CSV table of C-alpha atoms in Angstrom, one decimal:
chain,number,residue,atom,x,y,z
A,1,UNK,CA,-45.5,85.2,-14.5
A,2,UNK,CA,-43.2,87.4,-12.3
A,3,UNK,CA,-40.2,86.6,-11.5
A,4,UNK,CA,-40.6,84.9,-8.2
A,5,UNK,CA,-43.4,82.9,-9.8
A,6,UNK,CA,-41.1,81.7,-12.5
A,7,UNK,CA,-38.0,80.6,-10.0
A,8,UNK,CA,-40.5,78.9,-7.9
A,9,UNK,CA,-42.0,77.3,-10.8
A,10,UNK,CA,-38.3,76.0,-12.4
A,11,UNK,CA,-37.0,75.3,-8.8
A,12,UNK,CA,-34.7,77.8,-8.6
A,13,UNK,CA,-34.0,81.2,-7.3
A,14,UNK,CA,-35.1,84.7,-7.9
A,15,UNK,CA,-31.2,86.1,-7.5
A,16,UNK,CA,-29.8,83.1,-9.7
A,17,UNK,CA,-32.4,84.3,-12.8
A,18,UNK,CA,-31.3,87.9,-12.6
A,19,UNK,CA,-28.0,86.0,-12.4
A,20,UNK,CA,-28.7,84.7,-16.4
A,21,UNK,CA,-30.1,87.7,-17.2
A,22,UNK,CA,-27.2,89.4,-16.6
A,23,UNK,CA,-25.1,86.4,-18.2
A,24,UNK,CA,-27.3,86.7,-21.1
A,25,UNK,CA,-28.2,83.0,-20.8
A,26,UNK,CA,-31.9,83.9,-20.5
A,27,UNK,CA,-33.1,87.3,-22.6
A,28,UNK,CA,-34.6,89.9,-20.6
A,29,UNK,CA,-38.8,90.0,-21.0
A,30,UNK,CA,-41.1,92.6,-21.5
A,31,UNK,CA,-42.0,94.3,-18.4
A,32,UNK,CA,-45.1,95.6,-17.4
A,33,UNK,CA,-46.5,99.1,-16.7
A,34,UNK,CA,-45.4,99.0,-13.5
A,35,UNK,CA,-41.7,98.2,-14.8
A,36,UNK,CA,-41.9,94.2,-13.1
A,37,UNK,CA,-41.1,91.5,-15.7
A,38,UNK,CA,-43.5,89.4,-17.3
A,39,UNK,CA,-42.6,85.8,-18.3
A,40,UNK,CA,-44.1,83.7,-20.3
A,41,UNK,CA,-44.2,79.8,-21.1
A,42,UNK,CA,-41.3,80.3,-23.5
A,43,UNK,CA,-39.2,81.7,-20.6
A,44,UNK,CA,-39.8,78.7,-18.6
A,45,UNK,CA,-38.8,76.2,-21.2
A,46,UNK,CA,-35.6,77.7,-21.3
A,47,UNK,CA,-34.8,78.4,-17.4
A,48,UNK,CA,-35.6,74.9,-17.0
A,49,UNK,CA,-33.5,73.8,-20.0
A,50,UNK,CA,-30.5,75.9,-17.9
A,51,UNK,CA,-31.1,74.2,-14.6
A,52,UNK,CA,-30.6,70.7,-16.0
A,53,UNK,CA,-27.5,71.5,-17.5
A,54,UNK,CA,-25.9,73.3,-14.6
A,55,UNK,CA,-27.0,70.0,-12.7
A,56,UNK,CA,-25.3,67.8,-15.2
A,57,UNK,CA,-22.0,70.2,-14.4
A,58,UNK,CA,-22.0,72.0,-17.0
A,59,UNK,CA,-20.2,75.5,-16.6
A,60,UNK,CA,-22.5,78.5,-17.3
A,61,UNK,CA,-20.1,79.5,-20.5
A,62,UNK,CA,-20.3,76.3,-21.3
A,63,UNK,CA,-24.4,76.3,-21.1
A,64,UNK,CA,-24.1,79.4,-23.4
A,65,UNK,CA,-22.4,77.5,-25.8
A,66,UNK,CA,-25.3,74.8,-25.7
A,67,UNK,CA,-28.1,77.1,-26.1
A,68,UNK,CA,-26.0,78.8,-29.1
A,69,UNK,CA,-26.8,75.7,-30.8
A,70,UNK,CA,-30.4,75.1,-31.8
A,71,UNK,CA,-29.4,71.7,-33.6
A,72,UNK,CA,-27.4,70.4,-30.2
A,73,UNK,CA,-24.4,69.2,-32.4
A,74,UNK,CA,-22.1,71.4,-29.8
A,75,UNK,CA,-24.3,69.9,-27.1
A,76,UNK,CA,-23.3,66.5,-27.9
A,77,UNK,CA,-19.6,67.5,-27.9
A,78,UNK,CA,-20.1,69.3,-24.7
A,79,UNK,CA,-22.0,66.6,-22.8
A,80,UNK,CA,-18.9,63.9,-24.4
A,81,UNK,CA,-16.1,66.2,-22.6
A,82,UNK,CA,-18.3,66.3,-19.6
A,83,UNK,CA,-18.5,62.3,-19.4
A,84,UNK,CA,-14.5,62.1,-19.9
A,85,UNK,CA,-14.3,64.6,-16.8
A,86,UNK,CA,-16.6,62.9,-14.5
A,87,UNK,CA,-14.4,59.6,-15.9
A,88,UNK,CA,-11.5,61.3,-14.3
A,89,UNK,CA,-12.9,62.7,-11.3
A,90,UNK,CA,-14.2,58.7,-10.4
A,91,UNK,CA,-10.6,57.4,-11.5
A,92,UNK,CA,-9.5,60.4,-8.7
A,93,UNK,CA,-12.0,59.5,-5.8
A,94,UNK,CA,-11.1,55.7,-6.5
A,95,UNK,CA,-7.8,56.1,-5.9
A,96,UNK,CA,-8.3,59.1,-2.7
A,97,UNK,CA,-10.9,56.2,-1.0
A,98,UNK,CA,-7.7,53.8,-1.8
A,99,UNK,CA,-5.3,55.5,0.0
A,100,UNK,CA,-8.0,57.1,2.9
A,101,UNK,CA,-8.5,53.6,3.1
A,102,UNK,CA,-4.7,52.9,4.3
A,103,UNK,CA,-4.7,56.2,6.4
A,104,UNK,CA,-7.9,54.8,8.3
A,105,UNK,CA,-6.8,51.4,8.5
A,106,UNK,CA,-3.5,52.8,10.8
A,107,UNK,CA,-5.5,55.2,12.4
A,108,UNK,CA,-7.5,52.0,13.8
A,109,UNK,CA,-4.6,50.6,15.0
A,110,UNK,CA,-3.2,53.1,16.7
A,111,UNK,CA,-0.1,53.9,14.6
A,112,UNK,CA,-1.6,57.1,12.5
A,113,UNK,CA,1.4,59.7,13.8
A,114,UNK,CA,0.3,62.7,15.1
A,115,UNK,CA,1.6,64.5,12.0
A,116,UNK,CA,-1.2,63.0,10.2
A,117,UNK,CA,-2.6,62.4,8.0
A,118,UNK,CA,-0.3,61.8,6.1
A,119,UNK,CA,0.6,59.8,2.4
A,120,UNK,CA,0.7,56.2,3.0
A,121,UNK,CA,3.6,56.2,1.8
A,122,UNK,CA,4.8,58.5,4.7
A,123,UNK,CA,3.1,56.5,7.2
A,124,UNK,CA,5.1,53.5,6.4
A,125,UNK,CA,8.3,55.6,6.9
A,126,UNK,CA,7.4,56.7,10.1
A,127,UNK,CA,5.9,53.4,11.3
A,128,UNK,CA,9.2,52.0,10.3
A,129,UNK,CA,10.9,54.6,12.7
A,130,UNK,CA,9.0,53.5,15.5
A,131,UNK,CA,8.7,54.6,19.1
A,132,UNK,CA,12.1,57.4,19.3
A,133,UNK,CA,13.5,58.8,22.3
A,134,UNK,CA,12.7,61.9,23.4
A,135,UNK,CA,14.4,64.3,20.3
A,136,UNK,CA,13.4,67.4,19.4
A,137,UNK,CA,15.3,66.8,16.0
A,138,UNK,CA,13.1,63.8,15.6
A,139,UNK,CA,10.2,65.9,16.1
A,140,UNK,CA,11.5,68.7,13.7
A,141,UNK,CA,12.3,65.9,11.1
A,142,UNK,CA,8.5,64.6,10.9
A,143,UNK,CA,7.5,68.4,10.8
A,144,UNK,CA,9.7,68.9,7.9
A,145,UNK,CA,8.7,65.1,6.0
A,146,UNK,CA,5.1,66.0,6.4
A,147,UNK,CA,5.5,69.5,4.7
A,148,UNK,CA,7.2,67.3,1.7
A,149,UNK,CA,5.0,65.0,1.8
A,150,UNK,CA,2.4,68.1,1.3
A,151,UNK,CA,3.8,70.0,-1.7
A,152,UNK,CA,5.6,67.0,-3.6
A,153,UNK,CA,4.0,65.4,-7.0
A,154,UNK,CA,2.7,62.3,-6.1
A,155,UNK,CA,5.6,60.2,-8.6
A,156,UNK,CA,8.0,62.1,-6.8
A,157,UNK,CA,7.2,61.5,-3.2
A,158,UNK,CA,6.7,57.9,-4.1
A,159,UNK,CA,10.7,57.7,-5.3
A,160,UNK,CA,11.3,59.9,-1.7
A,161,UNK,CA,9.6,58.0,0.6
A,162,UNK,CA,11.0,54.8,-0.4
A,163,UNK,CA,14.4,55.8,-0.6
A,164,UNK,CA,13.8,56.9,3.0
A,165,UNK,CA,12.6,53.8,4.2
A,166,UNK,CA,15.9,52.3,4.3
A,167,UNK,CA,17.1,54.9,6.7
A,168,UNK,CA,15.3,53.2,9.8
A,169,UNK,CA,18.1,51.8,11.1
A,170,UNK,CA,20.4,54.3,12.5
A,171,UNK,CA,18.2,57.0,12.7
A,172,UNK,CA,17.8,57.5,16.9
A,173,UNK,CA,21.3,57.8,16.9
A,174,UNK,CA,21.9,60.6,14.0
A,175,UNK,CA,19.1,62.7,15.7
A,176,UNK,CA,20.6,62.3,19.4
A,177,UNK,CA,24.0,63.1,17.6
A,178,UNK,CA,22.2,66.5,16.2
A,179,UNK,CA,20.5,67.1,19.7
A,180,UNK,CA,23.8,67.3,21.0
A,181,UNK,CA,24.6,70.1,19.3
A,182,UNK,CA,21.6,72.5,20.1
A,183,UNK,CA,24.2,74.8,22.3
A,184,UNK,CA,27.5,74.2,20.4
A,185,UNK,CA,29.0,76.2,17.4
A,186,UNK,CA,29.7,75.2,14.1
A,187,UNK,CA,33.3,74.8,14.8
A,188,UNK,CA,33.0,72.3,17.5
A,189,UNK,CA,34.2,68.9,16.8
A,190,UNK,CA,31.2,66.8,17.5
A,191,UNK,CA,29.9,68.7,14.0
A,192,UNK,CA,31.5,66.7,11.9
A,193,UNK,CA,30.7,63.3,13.5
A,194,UNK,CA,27.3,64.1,13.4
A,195,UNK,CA,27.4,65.1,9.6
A,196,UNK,CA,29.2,61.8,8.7
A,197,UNK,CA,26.8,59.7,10.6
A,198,UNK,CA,24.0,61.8,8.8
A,199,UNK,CA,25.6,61.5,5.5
A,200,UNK,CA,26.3,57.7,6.2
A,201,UNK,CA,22.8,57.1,6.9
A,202,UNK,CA,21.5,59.2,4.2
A,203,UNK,CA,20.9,57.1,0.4
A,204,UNK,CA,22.3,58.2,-2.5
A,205,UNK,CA,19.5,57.8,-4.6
A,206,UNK,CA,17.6,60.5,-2.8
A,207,UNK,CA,20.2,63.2,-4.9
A,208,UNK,CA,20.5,65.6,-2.3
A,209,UNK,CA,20.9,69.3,-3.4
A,210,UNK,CA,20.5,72.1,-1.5
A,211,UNK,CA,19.5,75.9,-2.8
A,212,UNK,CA,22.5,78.4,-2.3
A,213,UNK,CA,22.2,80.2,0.9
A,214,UNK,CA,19.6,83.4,0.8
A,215,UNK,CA,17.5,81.8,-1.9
A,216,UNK,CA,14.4,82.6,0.7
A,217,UNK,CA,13.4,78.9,0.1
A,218,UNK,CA,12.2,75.7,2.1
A,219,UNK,CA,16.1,75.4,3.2
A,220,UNK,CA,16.8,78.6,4.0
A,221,UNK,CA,13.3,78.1,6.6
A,222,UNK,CA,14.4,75.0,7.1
A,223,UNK,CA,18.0,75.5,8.2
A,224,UNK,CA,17.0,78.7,9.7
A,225,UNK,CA,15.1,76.6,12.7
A,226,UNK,CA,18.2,74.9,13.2
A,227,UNK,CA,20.8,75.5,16.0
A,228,UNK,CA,24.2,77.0,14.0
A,229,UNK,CA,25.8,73.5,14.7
A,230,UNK,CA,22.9,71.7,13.7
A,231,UNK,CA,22.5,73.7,10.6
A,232,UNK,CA,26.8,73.2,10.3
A,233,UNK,CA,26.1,69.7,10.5
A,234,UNK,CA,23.2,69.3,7.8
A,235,UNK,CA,24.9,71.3,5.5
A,236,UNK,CA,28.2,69.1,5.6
A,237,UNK,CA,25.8,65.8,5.5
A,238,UNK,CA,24.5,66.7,2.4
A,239,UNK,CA,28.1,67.5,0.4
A,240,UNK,CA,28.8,64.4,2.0
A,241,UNK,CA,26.8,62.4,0.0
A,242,UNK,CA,26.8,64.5,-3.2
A,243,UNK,CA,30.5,63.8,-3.4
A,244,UNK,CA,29.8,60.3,-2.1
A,245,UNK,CA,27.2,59.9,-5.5
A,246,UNK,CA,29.8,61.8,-8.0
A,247,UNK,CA,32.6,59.6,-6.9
A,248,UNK,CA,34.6,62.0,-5.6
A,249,UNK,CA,37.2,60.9,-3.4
């Protein structure tokens, strides 16, 4: 057989059988006089031995292992680690179909932000918030909650978001507080109102630390969005409650 004979044969393609030739999963045959390779029954025990592996999942190093092994003893070990992985990767779609399940159900109902999707845990946060004036802080806020609710570990952003859903209350008038200051400096009075009703608002258990200044990090992006006042504002919020968790008077 050549070698498009072979692929056709095994059900698969020319390309992925020089592929395992050049792998070394499948040993190169004699060739003909006119150089084209000839294949024999042999050849097509093995391809076919390849292509039900790859289709169990099997990795092609890991298929080189199994064909090292004329016994299967390594077989058997590989095909156990591959039952524990698909095991994990059911456990993972379980849960993903869980909480898709959650994200769907608001999107039904109309409440699914337009920052979404989101966590569910997120979406409760924001559905606690509810319908807020017009606020471009408000807006930037959500931004800056769906990033962390992005790049957070899952335990993490649990602990987060449920700290933040106490903040609900209050909230429309911390961010019209901040508004205010989108064309004031950082020495104008109004600063530090705004920064105690932030840091008044703001739980304790969250444990608030910001990254020195010019650590070219989420704050520094973050702040660097921010009106000087604003940023002022934030910054004095968050010693606020540092101090406030420390006990210092």
């Amino acid at each position: 057989m050549r070698i498009g004979e072979i692929a056709a044969l095994v059900g698969v393609t020319p390309r992925a059988v020089r592929h395992y030739h050049h792998l070394g999963l499948l040993p190169e045959p004699p060739r003909r006089a006119n150089s084209y390779r000839e294949y024999g029954f042999r050849d097509a025990v093995l391809l076919a031995r390849i292509r039900r592996l790859t289709e169990l999942g099997l990795g092609l190093d890991e298929v080189r292992d199994a064909l090292a092994d004329d016994e299967g003893r390594e077989l058997v070990e590989i095909l156990e680690e591959l039952d524990e992985d698909l095991g994990r990767q059911e456990v993972a779609i379980r849960d993903r179909r869980v909480r898709l399940a959650t994200l769907l159900a608001e999107a039904r109902a109309g409440r699914l932000t337009a920052d979404g999707p989101v966590s569910p845990e997120l979406t409760r946060v924001l559905a606690d918030l509810g319908d807020l004036p017009d606020s471009p802080m408000a807006v930037k806020d959500r931004e800056v909650l769906a990033l962390i609710d992005t790049v957070i570990p899952e335990a993490e952003r649990a602990r987060l978001m449920g700290a933040l859903r106490g903040m609900a209350e209050g909230a429309g008038e911390v961010y019209g507080l901040l508004d205010a200051l989108a064309d004031a400096q950082p020495d104008d009075p109004r600063v530090t109102r705004a920064a105690a009703a932030l840091a008044a608002l703001l739980p304790d258990e969250l444990g608030v630390q910001l990254p020195a200044e010019g650590a070219d990090g989420l704050a520094d992006v973050f702040f660097a969005d921010l009106a000087p006042a604003q940023s002022a504002a934030v910054r004095q919020a968050v010693r606020l409650v540092a101090e406030r968790r420390e006990g210092t008077p």
